[in-house]
Tab-separated table of C-alpha atoms and ligand atoms in Angstrom:
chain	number	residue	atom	x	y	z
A	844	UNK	CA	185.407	132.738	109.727
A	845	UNK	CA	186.295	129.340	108.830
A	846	UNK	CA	187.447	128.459	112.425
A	847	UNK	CA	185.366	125.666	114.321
A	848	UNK	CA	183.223	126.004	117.404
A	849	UNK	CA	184.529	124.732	120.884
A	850	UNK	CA	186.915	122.443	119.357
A	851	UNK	CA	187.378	121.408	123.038
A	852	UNK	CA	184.157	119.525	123.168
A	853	UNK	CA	184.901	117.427	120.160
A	854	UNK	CA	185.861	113.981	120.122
A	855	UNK	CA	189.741	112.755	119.602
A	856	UNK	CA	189.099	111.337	115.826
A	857	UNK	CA	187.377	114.649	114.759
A	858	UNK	CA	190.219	116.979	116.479
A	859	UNK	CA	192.480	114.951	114.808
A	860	UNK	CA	190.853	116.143	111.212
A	861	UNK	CA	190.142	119.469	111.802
A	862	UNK	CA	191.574	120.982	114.620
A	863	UNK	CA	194.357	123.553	113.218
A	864	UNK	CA	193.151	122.620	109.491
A	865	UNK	CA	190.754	125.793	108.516
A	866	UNK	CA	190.675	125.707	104.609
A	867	UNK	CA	192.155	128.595	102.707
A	868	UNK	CA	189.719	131.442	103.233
A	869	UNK	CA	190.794	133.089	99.910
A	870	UNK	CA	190.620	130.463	97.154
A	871	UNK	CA	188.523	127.659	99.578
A	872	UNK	CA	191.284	124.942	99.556
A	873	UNK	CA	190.342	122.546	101.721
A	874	UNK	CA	193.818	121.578	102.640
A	875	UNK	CA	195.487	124.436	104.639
A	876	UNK	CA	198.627	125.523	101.805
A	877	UNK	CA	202.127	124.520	102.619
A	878	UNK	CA	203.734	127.810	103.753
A	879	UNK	CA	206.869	127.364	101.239
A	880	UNK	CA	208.606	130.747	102.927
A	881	UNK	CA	210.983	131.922	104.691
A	882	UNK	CA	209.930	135.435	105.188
A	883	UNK	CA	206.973	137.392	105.146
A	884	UNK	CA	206.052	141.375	103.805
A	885	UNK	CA	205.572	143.590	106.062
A	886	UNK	CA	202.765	146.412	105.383
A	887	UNK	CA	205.056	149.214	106.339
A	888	UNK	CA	208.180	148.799	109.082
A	889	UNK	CA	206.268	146.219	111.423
A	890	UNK	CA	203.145	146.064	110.394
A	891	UNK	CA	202.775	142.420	110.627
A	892	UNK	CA	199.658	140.167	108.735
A	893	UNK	CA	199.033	137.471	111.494
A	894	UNK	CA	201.851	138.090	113.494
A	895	UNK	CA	204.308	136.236	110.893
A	896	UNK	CA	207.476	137.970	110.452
A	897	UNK	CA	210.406	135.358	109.678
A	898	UNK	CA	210.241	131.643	109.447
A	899	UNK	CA	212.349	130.704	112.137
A	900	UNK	CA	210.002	132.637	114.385
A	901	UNK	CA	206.467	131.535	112.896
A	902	UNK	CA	205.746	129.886	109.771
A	903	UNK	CA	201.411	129.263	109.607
A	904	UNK	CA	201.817	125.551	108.367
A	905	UNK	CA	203.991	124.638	111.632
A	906	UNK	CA	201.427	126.622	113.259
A	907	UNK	CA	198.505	124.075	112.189
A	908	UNK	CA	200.618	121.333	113.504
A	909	UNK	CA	201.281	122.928	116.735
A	910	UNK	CA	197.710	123.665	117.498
A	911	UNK	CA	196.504	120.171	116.633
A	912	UNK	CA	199.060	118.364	119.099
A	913	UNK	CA	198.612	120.799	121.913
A	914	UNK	CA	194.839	120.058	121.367
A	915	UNK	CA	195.552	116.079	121.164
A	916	UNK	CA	197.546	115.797	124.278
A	917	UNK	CA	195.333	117.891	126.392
A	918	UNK	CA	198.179	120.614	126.661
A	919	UNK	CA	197.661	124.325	125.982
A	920	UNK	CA	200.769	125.086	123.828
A	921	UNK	CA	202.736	122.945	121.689
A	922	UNK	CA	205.947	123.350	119.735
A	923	UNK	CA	207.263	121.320	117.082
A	924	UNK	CA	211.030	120.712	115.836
A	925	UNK	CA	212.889	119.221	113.332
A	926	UNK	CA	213.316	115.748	115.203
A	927	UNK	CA	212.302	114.218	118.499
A	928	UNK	CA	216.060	114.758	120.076
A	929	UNK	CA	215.867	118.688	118.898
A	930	UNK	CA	212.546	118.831	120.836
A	931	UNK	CA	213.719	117.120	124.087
A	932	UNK	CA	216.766	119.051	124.105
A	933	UNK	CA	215.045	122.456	123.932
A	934	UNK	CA	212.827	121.409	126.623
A	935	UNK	CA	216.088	120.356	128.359
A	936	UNK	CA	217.495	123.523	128.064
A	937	UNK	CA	214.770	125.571	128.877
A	938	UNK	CA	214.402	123.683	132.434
A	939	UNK	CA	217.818	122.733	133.447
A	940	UNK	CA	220.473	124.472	134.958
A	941	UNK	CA	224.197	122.733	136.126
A	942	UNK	CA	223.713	121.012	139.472
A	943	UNK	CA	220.569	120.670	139.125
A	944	UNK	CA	219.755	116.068	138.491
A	945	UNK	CA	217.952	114.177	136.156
A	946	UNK	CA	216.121	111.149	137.056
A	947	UNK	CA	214.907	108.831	134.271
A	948	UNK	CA	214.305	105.063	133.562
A	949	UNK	CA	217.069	102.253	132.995
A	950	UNK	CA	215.453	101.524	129.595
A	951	UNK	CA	215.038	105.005	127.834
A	952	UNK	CA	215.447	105.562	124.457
A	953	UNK	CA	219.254	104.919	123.770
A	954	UNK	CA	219.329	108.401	122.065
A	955	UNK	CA	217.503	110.332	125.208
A	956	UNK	CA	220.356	108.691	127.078
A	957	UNK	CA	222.835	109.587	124.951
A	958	UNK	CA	221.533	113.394	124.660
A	959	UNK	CA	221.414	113.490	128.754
A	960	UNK	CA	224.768	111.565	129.328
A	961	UNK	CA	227.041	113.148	126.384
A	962	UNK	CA	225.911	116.325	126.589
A	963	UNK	CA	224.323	117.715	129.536
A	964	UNK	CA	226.418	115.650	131.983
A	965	UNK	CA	229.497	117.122	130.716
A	966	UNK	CA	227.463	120.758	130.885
A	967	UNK	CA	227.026	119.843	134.984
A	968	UNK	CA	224.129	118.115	135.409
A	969	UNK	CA	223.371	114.867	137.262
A	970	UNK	CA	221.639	111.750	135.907
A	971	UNK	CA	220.563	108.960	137.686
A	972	UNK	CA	218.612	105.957	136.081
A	973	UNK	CA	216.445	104.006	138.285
A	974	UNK	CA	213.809	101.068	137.572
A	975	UNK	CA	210.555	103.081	137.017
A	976	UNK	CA	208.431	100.269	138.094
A	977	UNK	CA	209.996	100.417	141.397
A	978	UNK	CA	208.150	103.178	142.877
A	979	UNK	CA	210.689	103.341	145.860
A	980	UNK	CA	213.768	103.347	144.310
A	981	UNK	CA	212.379	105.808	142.318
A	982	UNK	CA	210.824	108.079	145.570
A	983	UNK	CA	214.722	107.314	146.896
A	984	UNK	CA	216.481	108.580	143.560
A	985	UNK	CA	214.386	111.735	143.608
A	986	UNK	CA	215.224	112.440	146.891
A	987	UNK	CA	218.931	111.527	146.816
A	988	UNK	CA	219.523	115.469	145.095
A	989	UNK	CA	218.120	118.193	143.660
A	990	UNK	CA	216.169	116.671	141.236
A	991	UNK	CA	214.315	118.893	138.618
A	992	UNK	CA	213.447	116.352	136.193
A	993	UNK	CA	211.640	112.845	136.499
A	994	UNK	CA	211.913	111.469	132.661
A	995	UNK	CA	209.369	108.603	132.106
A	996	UNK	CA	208.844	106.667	129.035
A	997	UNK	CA	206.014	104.190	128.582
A	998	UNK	CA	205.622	101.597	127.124
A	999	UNK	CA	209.633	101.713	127.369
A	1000	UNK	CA	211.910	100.607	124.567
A	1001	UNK	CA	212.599	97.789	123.358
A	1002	UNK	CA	211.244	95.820	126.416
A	1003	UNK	CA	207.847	97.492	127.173
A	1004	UNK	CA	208.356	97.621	130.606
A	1005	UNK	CA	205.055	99.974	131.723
A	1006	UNK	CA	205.685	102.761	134.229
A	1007	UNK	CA	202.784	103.896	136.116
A	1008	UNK	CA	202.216	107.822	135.237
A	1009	UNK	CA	200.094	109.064	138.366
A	1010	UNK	CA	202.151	107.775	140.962
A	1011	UNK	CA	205.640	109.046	139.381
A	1012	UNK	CA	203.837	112.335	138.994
A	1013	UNK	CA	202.855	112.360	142.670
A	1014	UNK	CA	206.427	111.491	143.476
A	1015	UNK	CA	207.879	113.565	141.251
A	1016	UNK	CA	205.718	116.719	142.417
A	1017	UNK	CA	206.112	115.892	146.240
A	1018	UNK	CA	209.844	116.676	145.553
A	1019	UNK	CA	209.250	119.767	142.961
A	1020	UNK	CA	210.422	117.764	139.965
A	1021	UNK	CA	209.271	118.584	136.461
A	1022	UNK	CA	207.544	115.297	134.861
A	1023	UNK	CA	207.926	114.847	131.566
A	1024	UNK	CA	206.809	111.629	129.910
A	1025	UNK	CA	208.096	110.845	126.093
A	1026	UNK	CA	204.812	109.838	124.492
A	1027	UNK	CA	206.291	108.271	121.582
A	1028	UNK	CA	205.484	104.527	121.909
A	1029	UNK	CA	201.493	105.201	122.894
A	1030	UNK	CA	200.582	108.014	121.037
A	1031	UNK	CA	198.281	110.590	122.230
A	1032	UNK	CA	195.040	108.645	120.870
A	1033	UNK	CA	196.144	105.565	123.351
A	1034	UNK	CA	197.955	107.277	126.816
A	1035	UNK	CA	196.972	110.906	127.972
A	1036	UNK	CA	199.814	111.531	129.942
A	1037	UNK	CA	199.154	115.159	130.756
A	1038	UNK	CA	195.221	113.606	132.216
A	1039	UNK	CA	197.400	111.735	134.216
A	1040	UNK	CA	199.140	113.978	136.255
A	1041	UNK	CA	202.854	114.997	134.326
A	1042	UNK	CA	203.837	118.409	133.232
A	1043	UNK	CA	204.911	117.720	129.818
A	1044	UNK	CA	205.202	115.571	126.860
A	1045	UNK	CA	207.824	114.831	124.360
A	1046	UNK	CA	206.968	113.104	120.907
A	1047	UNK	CA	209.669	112.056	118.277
A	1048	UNK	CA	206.728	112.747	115.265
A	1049	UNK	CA	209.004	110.642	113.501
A	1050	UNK	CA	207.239	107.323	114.664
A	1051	UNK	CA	203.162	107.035	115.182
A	1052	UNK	CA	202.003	110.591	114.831
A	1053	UNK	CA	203.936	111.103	110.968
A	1054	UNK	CA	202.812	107.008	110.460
A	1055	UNK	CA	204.581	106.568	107.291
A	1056	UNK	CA	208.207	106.418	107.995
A	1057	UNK	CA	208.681	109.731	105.416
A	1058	UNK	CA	209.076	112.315	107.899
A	1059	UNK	CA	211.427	113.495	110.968
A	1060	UNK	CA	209.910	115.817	113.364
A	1061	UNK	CA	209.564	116.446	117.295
A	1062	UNK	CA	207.375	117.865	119.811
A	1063	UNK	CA	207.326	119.936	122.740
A	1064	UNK	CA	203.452	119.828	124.796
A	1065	UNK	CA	203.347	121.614	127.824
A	1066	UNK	CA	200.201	122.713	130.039
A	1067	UNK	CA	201.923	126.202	131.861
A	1068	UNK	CA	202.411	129.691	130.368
A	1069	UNK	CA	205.864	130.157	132.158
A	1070	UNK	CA	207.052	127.052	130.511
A	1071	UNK	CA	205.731	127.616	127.275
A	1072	UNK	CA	207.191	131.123	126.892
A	1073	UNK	CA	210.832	129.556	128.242
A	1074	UNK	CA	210.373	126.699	125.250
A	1075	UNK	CA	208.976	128.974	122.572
A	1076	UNK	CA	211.635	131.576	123.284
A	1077	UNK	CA	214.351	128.083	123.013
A	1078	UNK	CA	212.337	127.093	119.611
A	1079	UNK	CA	212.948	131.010	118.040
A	1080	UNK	CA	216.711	131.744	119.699
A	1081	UNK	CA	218.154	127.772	118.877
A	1082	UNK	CA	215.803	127.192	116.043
A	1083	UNK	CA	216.250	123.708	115.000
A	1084	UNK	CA	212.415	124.097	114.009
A	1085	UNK	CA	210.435	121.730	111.972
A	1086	UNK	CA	210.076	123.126	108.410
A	1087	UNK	CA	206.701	123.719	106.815
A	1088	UNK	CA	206.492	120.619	104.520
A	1089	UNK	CA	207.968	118.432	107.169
A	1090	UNK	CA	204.954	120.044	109.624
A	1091	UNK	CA	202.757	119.076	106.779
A	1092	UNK	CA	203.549	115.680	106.003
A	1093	UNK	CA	202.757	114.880	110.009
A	1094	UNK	CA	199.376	116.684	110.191
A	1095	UNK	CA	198.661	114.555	107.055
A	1096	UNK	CA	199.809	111.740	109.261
A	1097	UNK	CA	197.831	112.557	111.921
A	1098	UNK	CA	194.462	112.501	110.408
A	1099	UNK	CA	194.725	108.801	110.305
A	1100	UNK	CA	196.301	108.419	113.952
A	1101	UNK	CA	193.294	106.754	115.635
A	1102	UNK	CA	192.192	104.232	112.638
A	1103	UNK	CA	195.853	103.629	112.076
A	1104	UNK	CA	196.367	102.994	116.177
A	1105	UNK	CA	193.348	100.820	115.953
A	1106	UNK	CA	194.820	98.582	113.549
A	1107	UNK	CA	198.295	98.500	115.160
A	1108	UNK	CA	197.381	97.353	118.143
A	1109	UNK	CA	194.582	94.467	117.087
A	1110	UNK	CA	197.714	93.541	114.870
A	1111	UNK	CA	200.575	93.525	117.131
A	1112	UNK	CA	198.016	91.480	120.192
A	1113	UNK	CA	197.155	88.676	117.551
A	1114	UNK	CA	200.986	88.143	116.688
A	1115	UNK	CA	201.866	88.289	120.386
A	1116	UNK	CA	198.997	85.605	121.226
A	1117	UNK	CA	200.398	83.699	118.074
A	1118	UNK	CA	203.713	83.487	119.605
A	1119	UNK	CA	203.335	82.745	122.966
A	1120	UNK	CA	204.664	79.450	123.457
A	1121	UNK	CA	206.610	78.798	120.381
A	1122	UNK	CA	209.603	76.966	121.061
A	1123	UNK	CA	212.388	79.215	119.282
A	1124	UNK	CA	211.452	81.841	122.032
A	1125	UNK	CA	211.915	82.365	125.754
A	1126	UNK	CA	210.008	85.409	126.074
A	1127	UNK	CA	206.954	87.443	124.565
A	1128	UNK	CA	206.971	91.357	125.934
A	1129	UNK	CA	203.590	92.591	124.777
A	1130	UNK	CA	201.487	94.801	127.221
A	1131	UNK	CA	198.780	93.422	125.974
A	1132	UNK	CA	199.374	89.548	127.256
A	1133	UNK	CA	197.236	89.157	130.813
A	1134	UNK	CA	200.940	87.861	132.196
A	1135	UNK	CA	203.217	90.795	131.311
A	1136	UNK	CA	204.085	92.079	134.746
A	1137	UNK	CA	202.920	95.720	133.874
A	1138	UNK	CA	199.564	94.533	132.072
A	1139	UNK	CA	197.321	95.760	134.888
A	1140	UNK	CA	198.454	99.557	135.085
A	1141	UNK	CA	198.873	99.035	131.098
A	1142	UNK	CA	195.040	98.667	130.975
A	1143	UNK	CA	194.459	101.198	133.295
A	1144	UNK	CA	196.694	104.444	131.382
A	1145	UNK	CA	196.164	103.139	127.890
A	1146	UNK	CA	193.240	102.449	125.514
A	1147	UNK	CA	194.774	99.840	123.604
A	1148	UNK	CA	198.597	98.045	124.337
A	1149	UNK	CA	199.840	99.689	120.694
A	1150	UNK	CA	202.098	98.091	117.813
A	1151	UNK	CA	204.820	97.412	119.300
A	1152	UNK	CA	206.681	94.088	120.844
A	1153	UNK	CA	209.765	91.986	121.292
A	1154	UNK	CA	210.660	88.214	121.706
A	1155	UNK	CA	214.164	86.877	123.208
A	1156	UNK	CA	215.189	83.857	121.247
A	1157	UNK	CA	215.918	80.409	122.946
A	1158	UNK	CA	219.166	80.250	120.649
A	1159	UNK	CA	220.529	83.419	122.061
A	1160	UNK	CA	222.382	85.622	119.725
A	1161	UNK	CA	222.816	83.763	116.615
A	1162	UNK	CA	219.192	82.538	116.611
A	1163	UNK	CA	218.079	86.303	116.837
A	1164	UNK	CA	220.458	87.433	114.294
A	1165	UNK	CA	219.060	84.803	111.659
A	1166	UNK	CA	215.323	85.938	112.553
A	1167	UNK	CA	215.902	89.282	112.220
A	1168	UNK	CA	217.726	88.736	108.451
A	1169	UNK	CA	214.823	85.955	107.399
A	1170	UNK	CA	211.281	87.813	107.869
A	1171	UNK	CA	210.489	89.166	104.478
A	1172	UNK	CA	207.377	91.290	104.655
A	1173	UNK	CA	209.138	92.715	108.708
A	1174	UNK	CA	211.853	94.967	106.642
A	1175	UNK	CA	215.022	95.199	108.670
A	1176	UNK	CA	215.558	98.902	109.584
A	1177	UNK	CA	215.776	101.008	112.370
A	1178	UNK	CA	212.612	103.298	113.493
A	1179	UNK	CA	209.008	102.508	114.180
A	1180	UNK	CA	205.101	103.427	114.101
A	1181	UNK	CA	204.814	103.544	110.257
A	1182	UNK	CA	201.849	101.470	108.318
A	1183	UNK	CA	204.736	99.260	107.276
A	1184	UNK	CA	206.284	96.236	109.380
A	1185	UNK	CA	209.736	96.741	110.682
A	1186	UNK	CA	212.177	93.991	113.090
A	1187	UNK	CA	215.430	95.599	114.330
A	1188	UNK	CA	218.152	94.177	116.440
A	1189	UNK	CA	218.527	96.152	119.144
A	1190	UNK	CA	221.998	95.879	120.876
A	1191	UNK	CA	223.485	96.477	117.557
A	1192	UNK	CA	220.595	98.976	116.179
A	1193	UNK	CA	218.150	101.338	118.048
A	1194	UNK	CA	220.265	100.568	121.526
A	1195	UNK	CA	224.285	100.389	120.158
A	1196	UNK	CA	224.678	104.215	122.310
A	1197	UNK	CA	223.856	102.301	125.260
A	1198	UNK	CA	226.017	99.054	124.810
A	1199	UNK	CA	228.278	98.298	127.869
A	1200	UNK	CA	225.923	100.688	130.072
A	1201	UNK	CA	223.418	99.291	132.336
A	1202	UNK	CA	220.579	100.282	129.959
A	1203	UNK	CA	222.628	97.531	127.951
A	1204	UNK	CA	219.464	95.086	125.681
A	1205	UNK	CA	220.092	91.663	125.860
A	1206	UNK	CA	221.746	90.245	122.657
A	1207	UNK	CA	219.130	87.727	122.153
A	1208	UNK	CA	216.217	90.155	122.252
A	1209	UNK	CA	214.227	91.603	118.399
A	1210	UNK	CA	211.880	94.141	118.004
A	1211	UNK	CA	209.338	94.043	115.876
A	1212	UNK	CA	207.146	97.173	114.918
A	1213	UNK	CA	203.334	95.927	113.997
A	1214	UNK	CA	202.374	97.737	110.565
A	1215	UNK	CA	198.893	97.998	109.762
A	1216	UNK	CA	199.036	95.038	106.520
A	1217	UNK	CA	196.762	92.137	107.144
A	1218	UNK	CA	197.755	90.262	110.104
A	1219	UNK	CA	197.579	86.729	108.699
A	1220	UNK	CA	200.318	87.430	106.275
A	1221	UNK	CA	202.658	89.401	108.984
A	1222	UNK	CA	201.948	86.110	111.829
A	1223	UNK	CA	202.660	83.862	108.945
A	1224	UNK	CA	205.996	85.782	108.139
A	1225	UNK	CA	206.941	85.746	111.529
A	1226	UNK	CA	206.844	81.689	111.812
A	1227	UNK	CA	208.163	81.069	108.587
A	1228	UNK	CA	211.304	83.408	109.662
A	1229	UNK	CA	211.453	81.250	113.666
A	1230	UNK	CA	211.294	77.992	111.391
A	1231	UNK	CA	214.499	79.101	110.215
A	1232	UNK	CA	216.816	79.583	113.043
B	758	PLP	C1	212.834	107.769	117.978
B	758	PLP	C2	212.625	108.135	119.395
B	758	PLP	C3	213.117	109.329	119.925
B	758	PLP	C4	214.004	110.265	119.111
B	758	PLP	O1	213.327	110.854	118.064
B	758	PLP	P1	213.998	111.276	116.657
B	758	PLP	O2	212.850	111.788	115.868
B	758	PLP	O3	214.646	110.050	116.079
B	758	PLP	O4	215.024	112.323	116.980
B	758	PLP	C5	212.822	109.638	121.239
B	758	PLP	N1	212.082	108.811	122.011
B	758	PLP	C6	211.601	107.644	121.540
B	758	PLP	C7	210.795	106.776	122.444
B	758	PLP	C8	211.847	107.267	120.228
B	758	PLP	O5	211.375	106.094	119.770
């Protein structure tokens, strides 16, 4: 068998590689084939090979992927889908039921928001959105109903507020609460959420894990059988599945995860140190700068503070709509985590759902997404782009 030994004792970088990734035992491929099917021949009326019946149900290649992420996170199943929205609203699904409440942060992901407020509201269920750095007002919006999910995103989006995962999971499993953090931002190579204390992780694949803006996907990790078999069953009777070369592309991705994370995150501090100070801007929000307010607990849950930061202009609006449209090598474009450097303009990109809500980005405020090109020329972009507003 081509299988490794205790893949459990092996370090993060060499999971990454070959955890899932046995080469083809029948021609010696060392890359795993893309399952190209949608169906699979049966040796007489159920006589299955491997268990694979129908796509929809189990296709080998999303397989791989699923083993390697359960494996990264520290979770004992994964499941992957076709985008990072189809994965939280499975696991949405698969937990909620009308009357039961939702507590997340005042600074999720516009599109988690969205997904919670549009759709599951109307469906019955509470939400309530509380600062997640204020522990209390957190312990008091947990209590306030029957809450069976705290939501917790860190590093949040686009301010990079930090949360502090062990205490919301104590607070969230003194009141029986599900906690679920979305990954997304850290990655699993920089936050172990799961080590940590929550119940399960959601990914949009789309950003660090895929790492080269070519690929949508989602994930599902969870660390309980019961829950598993609830989200698998959602995965197979929904179905909005990842499909096998989409489930390639991000294992391909992944390989790189921790060199590529590396690199982020020595790129994004250097660019934040370079523009503390500078007299276009008001504000720096990198976890990574010793005065960010959630630095400390930043240091504590993650490795490194990751590739991503934003900066609120001095000249308010117009200022940050000329930097955004005057970096050259920082492409404007929605999205994040891949090798190359994006900026967005968040009230009117990533964050227009949220516009006139309290989860409402200040119109002065850009993004910028750290790619992995050599830092001198992205710092020097940067400046040339503030001499210009
Ligand atoms: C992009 C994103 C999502 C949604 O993922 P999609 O793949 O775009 O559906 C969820 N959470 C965070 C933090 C994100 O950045």
């Amino acid at each position: 068998m081509p299988e490794i030994t205790a893949p459990e004792s092996l370090g993060f970088s060499t999971r990454a590689i070959r955890v899932g990734q046995e080469f083809d035992p029948t021609t010696g491929a060392i890359i795993p084939p893309v399952y190209l099917t949608s169906t699979f021949v049966q040796d007489g009326i159920g006589g299955f090979r491997g268990g694979y019946e129908y796509a929809r149900g189990g296709n080998p290649t999303r397989d791989s992927l699923q083993e390697l992420l359960a494996s990264l996170e520290g979770g004992s199943h994964a499941y992957s889908f076709a985008s990072g929205l189809a994965a939280e609203d499975t696991l949405l699904r698969a937990v909620l039921q009308p009357g039961d409440n939702i507590v997340m942060g005042n600074d999720v992901y516009g599109g988690t928001h969205r997904l919670v407020n549009r759709v599951f509201v109307p469906w019955g269920v509470g939400l309530s959105t509380v600062d997640m750095s204020d522990l209390d007002a957190v312990r008091d919006a947990v209590a306030a109903s029957k809450t069976a999910i705290l939501w917790i995103e860190t590093p949040s989006n686009p301010l990079m507020k930090i949360s502090d995962i062990a205490a919301l999971a104590e607070i969230g499993h003194a009141n029986g609460a599900l906690v679920v953090v979305d990954n997304t931002f850290a990655s699993p190579y920089l936050q172990q959420p799961i080590a940590l204390g929550a119940d399960v992780i959601v990914h949009s694949t789309t950003k660090y894990l895929g790492g080269h803006s070519d690929v949508l996907g989602g994930a599902v990790i969870v660390n309980d059988l019961e829950l598993a078999e609830k989200v698998g069953f959602l995965q197979f009777a929904v179905g909005a599945v990842s499909g096998p070369l989409d489930a390639w592309l991000t294992v391909r991705g992944i390989k790189t995860l921790a060199v590529r994370m590396d690199r982020h995150s020595a790129n994004a501090q250097e660019i934040a140190e370079g523009l503390v100070g500078h007299p276009a801007l008001d504000a720096v929000y990198y976890p990574g700068l010793p005065d960010h307010p959630g630095h400390d607990i930043a240091a504590r849950q993650m490795s490194a503070f990751g590739g991503m930061l934003s900066v609120a202009l001095t000249g308010g609006a117009v200022a940050a709509r000329k930097f955004a449209e005057s970096t050259e090598l920082f492409q404007l474009a929605e999205s994040l985590g891949g090798v190359e450097s994006l900026i967005g303009y968040p009230t009117e990109m990533t964050h227009a759902s949220v516009r006139g809500t309290e989860l409402e980005v200040p119109d002065n405020v850009i993004r910028l997404s750290v790619g992995i090109e050599d830092v001198d020329d992205l710092l020097a972009d940067v400046l040339r782009a503030l001499d210009q507003v």
